[in-house]
Coordinates of C-alpha atoms in Angstrom, one line a residue:
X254 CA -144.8 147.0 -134.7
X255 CA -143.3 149.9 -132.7
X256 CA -139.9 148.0 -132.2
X257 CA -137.4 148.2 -134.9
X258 CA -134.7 146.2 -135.0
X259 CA -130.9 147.7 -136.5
X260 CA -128.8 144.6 -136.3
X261 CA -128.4 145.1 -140.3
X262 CA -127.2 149.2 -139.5
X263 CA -124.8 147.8 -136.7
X264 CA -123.3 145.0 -139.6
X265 CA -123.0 147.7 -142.0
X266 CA -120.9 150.0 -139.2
X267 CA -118.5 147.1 -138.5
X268 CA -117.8 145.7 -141.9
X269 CA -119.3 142.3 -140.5
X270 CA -121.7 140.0 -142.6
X271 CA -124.6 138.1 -140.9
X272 CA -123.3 134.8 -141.5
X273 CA -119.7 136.0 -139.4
X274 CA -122.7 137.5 -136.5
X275 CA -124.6 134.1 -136.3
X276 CA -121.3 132.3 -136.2
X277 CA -120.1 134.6 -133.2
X278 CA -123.2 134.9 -131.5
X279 CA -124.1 131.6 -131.4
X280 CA -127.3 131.5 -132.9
X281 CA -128.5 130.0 -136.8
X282 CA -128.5 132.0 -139.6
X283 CA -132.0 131.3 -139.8
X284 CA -132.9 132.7 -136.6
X285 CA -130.4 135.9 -136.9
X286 CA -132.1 136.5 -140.3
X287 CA -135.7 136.7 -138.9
X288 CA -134.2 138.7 -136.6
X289 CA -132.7 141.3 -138.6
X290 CA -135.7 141.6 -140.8
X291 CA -138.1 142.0 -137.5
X292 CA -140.1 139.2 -138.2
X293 CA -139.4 137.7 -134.6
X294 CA -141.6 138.2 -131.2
X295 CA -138.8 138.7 -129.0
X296 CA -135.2 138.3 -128.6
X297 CA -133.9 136.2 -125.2
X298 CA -131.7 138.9 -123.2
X299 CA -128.6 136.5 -123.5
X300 CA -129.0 136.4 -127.3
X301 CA -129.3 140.6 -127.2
X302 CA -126.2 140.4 -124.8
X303 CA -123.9 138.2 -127.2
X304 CA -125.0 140.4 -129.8
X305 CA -124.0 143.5 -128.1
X306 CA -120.9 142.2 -127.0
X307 CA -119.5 141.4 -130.9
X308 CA -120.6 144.0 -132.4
X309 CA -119.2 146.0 -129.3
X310 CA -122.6 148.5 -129.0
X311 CA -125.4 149.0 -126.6
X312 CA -129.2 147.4 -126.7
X313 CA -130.8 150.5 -127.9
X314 CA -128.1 150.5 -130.6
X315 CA -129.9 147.3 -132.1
X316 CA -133.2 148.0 -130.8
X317 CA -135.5 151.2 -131.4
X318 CA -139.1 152.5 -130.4
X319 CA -141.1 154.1 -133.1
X320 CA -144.5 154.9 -132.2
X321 CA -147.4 153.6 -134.3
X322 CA -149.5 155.0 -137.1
X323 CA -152.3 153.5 -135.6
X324 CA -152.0 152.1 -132.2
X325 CA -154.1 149.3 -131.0
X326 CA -157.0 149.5 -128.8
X327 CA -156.7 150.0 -125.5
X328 CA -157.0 146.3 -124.0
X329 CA -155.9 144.4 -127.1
X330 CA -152.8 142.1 -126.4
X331 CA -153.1 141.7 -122.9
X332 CA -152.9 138.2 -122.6
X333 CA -150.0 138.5 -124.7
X334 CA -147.8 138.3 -121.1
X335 CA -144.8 140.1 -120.1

């Protein structure tokens, strides 16, 4: 995927752990995990927002476009929605 995902670059910048980030946030440490190791779809823009807020940086801190090796064809994933 062309998303990548620095929650665990951001953690390492504040001296936090995950487990102290799930706690704040809100969210399991389950779900912050899968997160942090990109293995999510998508992230709800509230849980980006509490994110943001405790670790006191912007979305594109956390989030990052990096184009593909080998893009998809043109037309797959369009029923994937918005």
């Amino acid at each position: 995927m062309a998303i990548i995902i620095n929650v665990d670059v951001m953690l390492a910048r504040r001296k936090m752990s995950v487990t102290k980030l799930a706690e704040e946030v809100g969210i399991s440490l389950t779900n912050l995990s899968l997160l942090k190791t990109g293995k999510v779809k998508g992230i709800r823009f509230a849980t980006l927002n509490q994110i943001c807020m405790v670790l006191n940086c912007q979305p594109g801190d956390i989030l990052e476009y990096r184009p593909d090796e080998h893009p998809p064809e043109p037309g797959a994933g369009a029923d994937d929605g918005i």
